[in-house]
Amino acid sequence: MGGYGGGNGIEREYRRRKKPPRGWLLVMAFALGNFVLQMGRHFDALPTWLLACMAVLVLASVVWVTLFMSRGRTRVGPDGIAVRTAVSERKRSWHDIYDIRVEPTPRSGGPSARRYVTLLYGNDGRRLGLPHLDDWQLDDPHTEVADLLTAAARHRGMTWERRPEVEARIRRRAGHRKAWERAWTGAIVVLLCMLALVLGLIVVDGEAPVVLLLVCVPLASFVVLAALLNWRWESQVPRSLRESEPPPAVRRG
């Protein structure tokens, strides 16, 4: 059970105290089972090294999710916030924290996915996800975060007001992050298409340029998409908003 603070206390810890929705678990089990089934059907047609890489990738994903659900947590104290993920821990002092926001997740996750997550934003515009501070583990994350901000105000040493220069950094980083996400998505789509092409060539001709189609082509597509999308986003950002570092002095409340 998570030791959740309440009232006006600043000492809080958010960890897993509820199991993920059953529908989400069923979707994950179906996806994993379908992957194993498809690989089994074409086991003899695929190179051993490719099957090994896929097996390692799937196993690593399962281990990471398991570790995150058991070890992941968000600790809040007078000095700031500490976030522990599956294998690492990151800390942010209150003076480095610009805002904490509850934001909706993309609707593509399905009805069983989380609808809201909580993100910490620094003065440099970088964001950090806060594990288990979401609608899976909390009945009302909006109220919890509002209470947390109120309790943290005196420890932070400055007001929670919005600053245009930081908002600009947040928007700029969000644009580049979206560009990288779309580049990865495009590369995965290309990889799936190349995998289908490899299987077709093996069935028809008995062989296929596996390294070229499954390694070189997806990597090249990722590089091209990432460069193009980041350039397109950067060209739309006004020059006055392109600074990436916060000013040396931050106004205190």
Short mmCIF file of N, CA and C in Angstrom, two decimals, residues 87-220:
data_model
loop_
_atom_site.label_atom_id
_atom_site.label_comp_id
_atom_site.label_asym_id
_atom_site.label_seq_id
_atom_site.Cartn_x
_atom_site.Cartn_y
_atom_site.Cartn_z
N VAL A 87 14.88 1.48 -12.96
CA VAL A 87 16.31 1.26 -12.72
C VAL A 87 17.04 2.52 -12.26
N SER A 88 16.39 3.64 -12.13
CA SER A 88 17.10 4.87 -11.80
C SER A 88 16.28 5.73 -10.84
N GLU A 89 16.92 6.77 -10.32
CA GLU A 89 16.24 7.72 -9.45
C GLU A 89 16.72 9.12 -9.78
N ARG A 90 15.78 10.06 -9.86
CA ARG A 90 16.10 11.44 -10.18
C ARG A 90 15.46 12.34 -9.14
N LYS A 91 16.17 13.42 -8.78
CA LYS A 91 15.68 14.34 -7.75
C LYS A 91 15.61 15.76 -8.31
N ARG A 92 14.62 16.50 -7.84
CA ARG A 92 14.46 17.90 -8.21
C ARG A 92 14.17 18.71 -6.94
N SER A 93 14.94 19.76 -6.71
CA SER A 93 14.68 20.64 -5.57
C SER A 93 13.52 21.57 -5.92
N TRP A 94 12.87 22.11 -4.89
CA TRP A 94 11.72 22.99 -5.14
C TRP A 94 12.11 24.23 -5.93
N HIS A 95 13.32 24.74 -5.74
CA HIS A 95 13.75 25.93 -6.48
C HIS A 95 13.93 25.65 -7.97
N ASP A 96 14.14 24.39 -8.33
CA ASP A 96 14.31 24.02 -9.74
C ASP A 96 12.99 23.63 -10.40
N ILE A 97 11.94 23.50 -9.60
CA ILE A 97 10.64 23.08 -10.13
C ILE A 97 9.81 24.30 -10.51
N TYR A 98 9.39 24.35 -11.75
CA TYR A 98 8.56 25.46 -12.23
C TYR A 98 7.08 25.20 -11.99
N ASP A 99 6.62 23.97 -12.27
CA ASP A 99 5.20 23.68 -12.10
C ASP A 99 5.00 22.16 -12.08
N ILE A 100 3.86 21.74 -11.55
CA ILE A 100 3.44 20.34 -11.56
C ILE A 100 2.03 20.32 -12.13
N ARG A 101 1.83 19.58 -13.21
CA ARG A 101 0.57 19.63 -13.93
C ARG A 101 0.01 18.24 -14.19
N VAL A 102 -1.29 18.13 -14.05
CA VAL A 102 -2.01 16.91 -14.43
C VAL A 102 -2.48 17.10 -15.87
N GLU A 103 -2.03 16.22 -16.75
CA GLU A 103 -2.34 16.37 -18.17
C GLU A 103 -3.00 15.11 -18.71
N PRO A 104 -3.91 15.25 -19.68
CA PRO A 104 -4.55 14.07 -20.27
C PRO A 104 -3.59 13.29 -21.14
N THR A 105 -3.78 11.99 -21.20
CA THR A 105 -2.97 11.13 -22.05
C THR A 105 -3.62 11.04 -23.43
N PRO A 106 -2.87 10.63 -24.46
CA PRO A 106 -3.48 10.44 -25.79
C PRO A 106 -4.60 9.43 -25.72
N ARG A 107 -5.65 9.65 -26.48
CA ARG A 107 -6.81 8.77 -26.45
C ARG A 107 -6.57 7.44 -27.12
N SER A 108 -5.42 7.27 -27.78
CA SER A 108 -5.14 6.04 -28.51
C SER A 108 -4.88 4.85 -27.59
N GLY A 109 -4.75 5.11 -26.29
CA GLY A 109 -4.46 4.03 -25.38
C GLY A 109 -5.61 3.10 -25.11
N GLY A 110 -6.83 3.45 -25.53
CA GLY A 110 -7.97 2.57 -25.32
C GLY A 110 -8.70 2.92 -24.03
N PRO A 111 -9.87 2.32 -23.81
CA PRO A 111 -10.68 2.66 -22.63
C PRO A 111 -10.05 2.25 -21.31
N SER A 112 -9.12 1.28 -21.32
CA SER A 112 -8.51 0.81 -20.08
C SER A 112 -7.23 1.55 -19.74
N ALA A 113 -6.76 2.42 -20.62
CA ALA A 113 -5.52 3.14 -20.37
C ALA A 113 -5.76 4.29 -19.40
N ARG A 114 -4.65 4.79 -18.85
CA ARG A 114 -4.77 5.95 -17.97
C ARG A 114 -5.28 7.16 -18.75
N ARG A 115 -6.14 7.93 -18.11
CA ARG A 115 -6.66 9.14 -18.74
C ARG A 115 -5.84 10.37 -18.37
N TYR A 116 -5.19 10.33 -17.19
CA TYR A 116 -4.42 11.48 -16.74
C TYR A 116 -3.10 11.01 -16.12
N VAL A 117 -2.04 11.78 -16.39
CA VAL A 117 -0.75 11.58 -15.75
C VAL A 117 -0.29 12.92 -15.19
N THR A 118 0.67 12.88 -14.28
CA THR A 118 1.18 14.11 -13.66
C THR A 118 2.62 14.31 -14.10
N LEU A 119 2.93 15.51 -14.54
CA LEU A 119 4.26 15.85 -15.05
C LEU A 119 4.85 17.01 -14.27
N LEU A 120 6.13 16.90 -13.96
CA LEU A 120 6.87 17.97 -13.30
C LEU A 120 7.64 18.73 -14.37
N TYR A 121 7.55 20.05 -14.36
CA TYR A 121 8.27 20.89 -15.32
C TYR A 121 9.32 21.71 -14.58
N GLY A 122 10.55 21.71 -15.12
CA GLY A 122 11.62 22.50 -14.53
C GLY A 122 11.69 23.88 -15.15
N ASN A 123 12.53 24.74 -14.60
CA ASN A 123 12.70 26.09 -15.13
C ASN A 123 13.31 26.09 -16.53
N ASP A 124 13.98 25.01 -16.90
CA ASP A 124 14.55 24.91 -18.24
C ASP A 124 13.57 24.35 -19.26
N GLY A 125 12.34 24.06 -18.84
CA GLY A 125 11.31 23.55 -19.75
C GLY A 125 11.27 22.04 -19.85
N ARG A 126 12.22 21.34 -19.23
CA ARG A 126 12.20 19.88 -19.28
C ARG A 126 11.10 19.34 -18.39
N ARG A 127 10.57 18.20 -18.77
CA ARG A 127 9.51 17.59 -17.97
C ARG A 127 9.96 16.24 -17.42
N LEU A 128 9.33 15.85 -16.33
CA LEU A 128 9.64 14.59 -15.67
C LEU A 128 8.34 13.97 -15.19
N GLY A 129 8.05 12.76 -15.65
CA GLY A 129 6.83 12.09 -15.22
C GLY A 129 6.91 11.66 -13.76
N LEU A 130 5.80 11.78 -13.03
CA LEU A 130 5.73 11.40 -11.63
C LEU A 130 4.98 10.07 -11.53
N PRO A 131 5.68 8.97 -11.28
CA PRO A 131 5.04 7.65 -11.26
C PRO A 131 3.92 7.55 -10.22
N HIS A 132 2.82 6.90 -10.65
CA HIS A 132 1.69 6.55 -9.78
C HIS A 132 0.92 7.76 -9.27
N LEU A 133 1.21 8.94 -9.79
CA LEU A 133 0.39 10.09 -9.49
C LEU A 133 -0.55 10.27 -10.67
N ASP A 134 -1.48 9.32 -10.83
CA ASP A 134 -2.36 9.27 -11.99
C ASP A 134 -3.72 8.74 -11.56
N ASP A 135 -4.64 8.62 -12.52
CA ASP A 135 -5.99 8.18 -12.18
C ASP A 135 -6.10 6.66 -12.03
N TRP A 136 -5.00 5.93 -12.24
CA TRP A 136 -5.00 4.51 -11.90
C TRP A 136 -4.87 4.32 -10.39
N GLN A 137 -4.03 5.14 -9.76
CA GLN A 137 -3.74 4.98 -8.34
C GLN A 137 -4.48 5.98 -7.45
N LEU A 138 -4.97 7.07 -8.02
CA LEU A 138 -5.67 8.10 -7.25
C LEU A 138 -7.07 8.30 -7.81
N ASP A 139 -8.02 8.51 -6.92
CA ASP A 139 -9.38 8.77 -7.36
C ASP A 139 -9.51 10.13 -8.03
N ASP A 140 -8.74 11.12 -7.54
CA ASP A 140 -8.81 12.48 -8.09
C ASP A 140 -7.41 13.09 -8.11
N PRO A 141 -6.61 12.83 -9.16
CA PRO A 141 -5.25 13.38 -9.20
C PRO A 141 -5.22 14.90 -9.24
N HIS A 142 -6.25 15.53 -9.82
CA HIS A 142 -6.27 17.00 -9.88
C HIS A 142 -6.30 17.59 -8.47
N THR A 143 -7.16 17.07 -7.62
CA THR A 143 -7.25 17.57 -6.25
C THR A 143 -5.98 17.29 -5.48
N GLU A 144 -5.40 16.11 -5.68
CA GLU A 144 -4.16 15.74 -4.98
C GLU A 144 -3.03 16.67 -5.36
N VAL A 145 -2.87 16.99 -6.65
CA VAL A 145 -1.79 17.87 -7.09
C VAL A 145 -2.02 19.30 -6.61
N ALA A 146 -3.27 19.76 -6.62
CA ALA A 146 -3.57 21.10 -6.11
C ALA A 146 -3.20 21.20 -4.64
N ASP A 147 -3.51 20.17 -3.85
CA ASP A 147 -3.16 20.16 -2.43
C ASP A 147 -1.65 20.10 -2.25
N LEU A 148 -0.97 19.34 -3.12
CA LEU A 148 0.49 19.25 -3.06
C LEU A 148 1.14 20.60 -3.34
N LEU A 149 0.67 21.31 -4.34
CA LEU A 149 1.22 22.62 -4.67
C LEU A 149 1.03 23.61 -3.52
N THR A 150 -0.11 23.55 -2.88
CA THR A 150 -0.37 24.43 -1.75
C THR A 150 0.58 24.13 -0.60
N ALA A 151 0.78 22.85 -0.31
CA ALA A 151 1.67 22.45 0.78
C ALA A 151 3.12 22.78 0.48
N ALA A 152 3.50 22.77 -0.80
CA ALA A 152 4.90 22.98 -1.18
C ALA A 152 5.26 24.45 -1.35
N ALA A 153 4.28 25.34 -1.34
CA ALA A 153 4.54 26.75 -1.65
C ALA A 153 5.59 27.36 -0.73
N ARG A 154 5.52 27.10 0.58
CA ARG A 154 6.47 27.74 1.50
C ARG A 154 7.86 27.11 1.40
N HIS A 155 7.96 25.87 0.94
CA HIS A 155 9.27 25.24 0.77
C HIS A 155 9.92 25.68 -0.54
N ARG A 156 9.12 26.07 -1.51
CA ARG A 156 9.65 26.42 -2.83
C ARG A 156 10.36 27.76 -2.83
N GLY A 157 9.88 28.72 -2.05
CA GLY A 157 10.53 30.02 -1.97
C GLY A 157 10.18 30.97 -3.07
N MET A 158 9.20 30.66 -3.88
CA MET A 158 8.75 31.55 -4.95
C MET A 158 7.30 31.21 -5.27
N THR A 159 6.61 32.12 -5.90
CA THR A 159 5.20 31.90 -6.21
C THR A 159 5.06 30.93 -7.38
N TRP A 160 3.87 30.35 -7.53
CA TRP A 160 3.59 29.41 -8.61
C TRP A 160 3.05 30.12 -9.85
N GLU A 161 3.50 31.32 -10.10
CA GLU A 161 2.98 32.06 -11.24
C GLU A 161 3.60 31.58 -12.54
N ARG A 162 2.89 31.78 -13.64
CA ARG A 162 3.39 31.42 -14.97
C ARG A 162 4.37 32.48 -15.46
N ARG A 163 5.46 32.03 -16.09
CA ARG A 163 6.45 32.94 -16.66
C ARG A 163 6.54 32.69 -18.16
N PRO A 164 6.36 33.71 -18.97
CA PRO A 164 6.32 33.51 -20.44
C PRO A 164 7.55 32.82 -21.00
N GLU A 165 8.73 33.14 -20.49
CA GLU A 165 9.94 32.54 -21.05
C GLU A 165 10.01 31.04 -20.78
N VAL A 166 9.51 30.61 -19.62
CA VAL A 166 9.51 29.18 -19.31
C VAL A 166 8.43 28.46 -20.11
N GLU A 167 7.28 29.11 -20.26
CA GLU A 167 6.22 28.52 -21.08
C GLU A 167 6.70 28.32 -22.51
N ALA A 168 7.51 29.26 -23.01
CA ALA A 168 8.06 29.13 -24.37
C ALA A 168 9.01 27.94 -24.45
N ARG A 169 9.83 27.75 -23.42
CA ARG A 169 10.72 26.59 -23.42
C ARG A 169 9.95 25.28 -23.37
N ILE A 170 8.87 25.25 -22.60
CA ILE A 170 8.04 24.04 -22.52
C ILE A 170 7.44 23.72 -23.88
N ARG A 171 6.90 24.74 -24.57
CA ARG A 171 6.30 24.51 -25.89
C ARG A 171 7.35 24.05 -26.89
N ARG A 172 8.53 24.64 -26.82
CA ARG A 172 9.57 24.26 -27.77
C ARG A 172 10.02 22.82 -27.56
N ARG A 173 10.24 22.43 -26.32
CA ARG A 173 10.63 21.05 -26.05
C ARG A 173 9.52 20.07 -26.40
N ALA A 174 8.27 20.48 -26.18
CA ALA A 174 7.15 19.61 -26.54
C ALA A 174 7.12 19.38 -28.05
N GLY A 175 7.41 20.41 -28.82
CA GLY A 175 7.44 20.26 -30.27
C GLY A 175 8.51 19.30 -30.74
N HIS A 176 9.72 19.44 -30.18
CA HIS A 176 10.80 18.53 -30.55
C HIS A 176 10.52 17.11 -30.07
N ARG A 177 9.92 16.99 -28.90
CA ARG A 177 9.58 15.65 -28.40
C ARG A 177 8.58 14.97 -29.33
N LYS A 178 7.60 15.71 -29.78
CA LYS A 178 6.62 15.16 -30.71
C LYS A 178 7.30 14.76 -32.03
N ALA A 179 8.27 15.54 -32.47
CA ALA A 179 8.99 15.20 -33.70
C ALA A 179 9.73 13.88 -33.55
N TRP A 180 10.43 13.69 -32.41
CA TRP A 180 11.13 12.43 -32.18
C TRP A 180 10.16 11.27 -32.08
N GLU A 181 9.02 11.47 -31.41
CA GLU A 181 8.03 10.39 -31.29
C GLU A 181 7.49 9.98 -32.66
N ARG A 182 7.22 10.96 -33.51
CA ARG A 182 6.72 10.63 -34.84
C ARG A 182 7.78 9.96 -35.69
N ALA A 183 9.04 10.34 -35.49
CA ALA A 183 10.13 9.69 -36.22
C ALA A 183 10.23 8.22 -35.81
N TRP A 184 10.13 7.93 -34.50
CA TRP A 184 10.15 6.55 -34.03
C TRP A 184 8.97 5.77 -34.57
N THR A 185 7.80 6.39 -34.54
CA THR A 185 6.60 5.71 -35.06
C THR A 185 6.76 5.38 -36.53
N GLY A 186 7.26 6.35 -37.30
CA GLY A 186 7.47 6.11 -38.73
C GLY A 186 8.48 5.00 -38.97
N ALA A 187 9.56 4.97 -38.17
CA ALA A 187 10.57 3.93 -38.33
C ALA A 187 10.00 2.54 -38.00
N ILE A 188 9.14 2.48 -36.98
CA ILE A 188 8.53 1.19 -36.62
C ILE A 188 7.60 0.72 -37.73
N VAL A 189 6.84 1.64 -38.32
CA VAL A 189 5.97 1.28 -39.44
C VAL A 189 6.80 0.74 -40.61
N VAL A 190 7.91 1.42 -40.90
CA VAL A 190 8.80 0.96 -41.97
C VAL A 190 9.36 -0.42 -41.62
N LEU A 191 9.74 -0.64 -40.36
CA LEU A 191 10.26 -1.93 -39.94
C LEU A 191 9.23 -3.05 -40.14
N LEU A 192 7.99 -2.79 -39.78
CA LEU A 192 6.94 -3.79 -39.97
C LEU A 192 6.72 -4.09 -41.45
N CYS A 193 6.75 -3.05 -42.26
CA CYS A 193 6.60 -3.26 -43.72
C CYS A 193 7.77 -4.07 -44.27
N MET A 194 8.98 -3.77 -43.80
CA MET A 194 10.15 -4.51 -44.26
C MET A 194 10.10 -5.96 -43.78
N LEU A 195 9.58 -6.19 -42.58
CA LEU A 195 9.46 -7.55 -42.09
C LEU A 195 8.50 -8.36 -42.96
N ALA A 196 7.38 -7.74 -43.34
CA ALA A 196 6.44 -8.42 -44.23
C ALA A 196 7.09 -8.70 -45.59
N LEU A 197 7.90 -7.74 -46.07
CA LEU A 197 8.58 -7.93 -47.35
C LEU A 197 9.60 -9.07 -47.26
N VAL A 198 10.34 -9.12 -46.14
CA VAL A 198 11.33 -10.20 -45.96
C VAL A 198 10.65 -11.56 -45.96
N LEU A 199 9.56 -11.69 -45.23
CA LEU A 199 8.84 -12.96 -45.19
C LEU A 199 8.32 -13.35 -46.57
N GLY A 200 7.82 -12.35 -47.31
CA GLY A 200 7.34 -12.63 -48.66
C GLY A 200 8.45 -13.09 -49.59
N LEU A 201 9.61 -12.42 -49.51
CA LEU A 201 10.74 -12.80 -50.35
C LEU A 201 11.25 -14.19 -50.01
N ILE A 202 11.26 -14.52 -48.71
CA ILE A 202 11.73 -15.85 -48.31
C ILE A 202 10.78 -16.94 -48.81
N VAL A 203 9.48 -16.66 -48.73
CA VAL A 203 8.51 -17.64 -49.21
C VAL A 203 8.63 -17.84 -50.71
N VAL A 204 8.83 -16.74 -51.46
CA VAL A 204 8.86 -16.81 -52.93
C VAL A 204 10.23 -17.27 -53.44
N ASP A 205 11.30 -16.63 -52.97
CA ASP A 205 12.63 -16.89 -53.50
C ASP A 205 13.52 -17.74 -52.60
N GLY A 206 13.13 -17.89 -51.36
CA GLY A 206 13.95 -18.68 -50.44
C GLY A 206 15.02 -17.90 -49.73
N GLU A 207 15.19 -16.62 -50.05
CA GLU A 207 16.18 -15.78 -49.37
C GLU A 207 15.79 -14.31 -49.52
N ALA A 208 16.42 -13.46 -48.67
CA ALA A 208 16.12 -12.03 -48.70
C ALA A 208 17.28 -11.27 -48.06
N PRO A 209 17.54 -10.03 -48.49
CA PRO A 209 18.59 -9.21 -47.85
C PRO A 209 18.12 -8.72 -46.48
N VAL A 210 18.21 -9.58 -45.47
CA VAL A 210 17.63 -9.31 -44.15
C VAL A 210 18.25 -8.07 -43.50
N VAL A 211 19.57 -7.98 -43.47
CA VAL A 211 20.24 -6.86 -42.81
C VAL A 211 19.85 -5.53 -43.47
N LEU A 212 19.84 -5.53 -44.78
CA LEU A 212 19.48 -4.30 -45.50
C LEU A 212 18.05 -3.87 -45.18
N LEU A 213 17.11 -4.82 -45.26
CA LEU A 213 15.70 -4.46 -45.12
C LEU A 213 15.27 -4.26 -43.67
N LEU A 214 15.84 -5.01 -42.74
CA LEU A 214 15.39 -4.94 -41.36
C LEU A 214 16.26 -4.06 -40.46
N VAL A 215 17.42 -3.67 -40.93
CA VAL A 215 18.30 -2.83 -40.12
C VAL A 215 18.57 -1.49 -40.82
N CYS A 216 19.13 -1.56 -42.01
CA CYS A 216 19.56 -0.33 -42.69
C CYS A 216 18.38 0.56 -43.08
N VAL A 217 17.35 -0.03 -43.69
CA VAL A 217 16.23 0.78 -44.16
C VAL A 217 15.48 1.44 -42.99
N PRO A 218 15.10 0.72 -41.91
CA PRO A 218 14.44 1.39 -40.78
C PRO A 218 15.30 2.47 -40.12
N LEU A 219 16.61 2.19 -39.95
CA LEU A 219 17.48 3.20 -39.35
C LEU A 219 17.58 4.45 -40.23
N ALA A 220 17.70 4.24 -41.53
CA ALA A 220 17.77 5.38 -42.45
C ALA A 220 16.48 6.18 -42.42
#
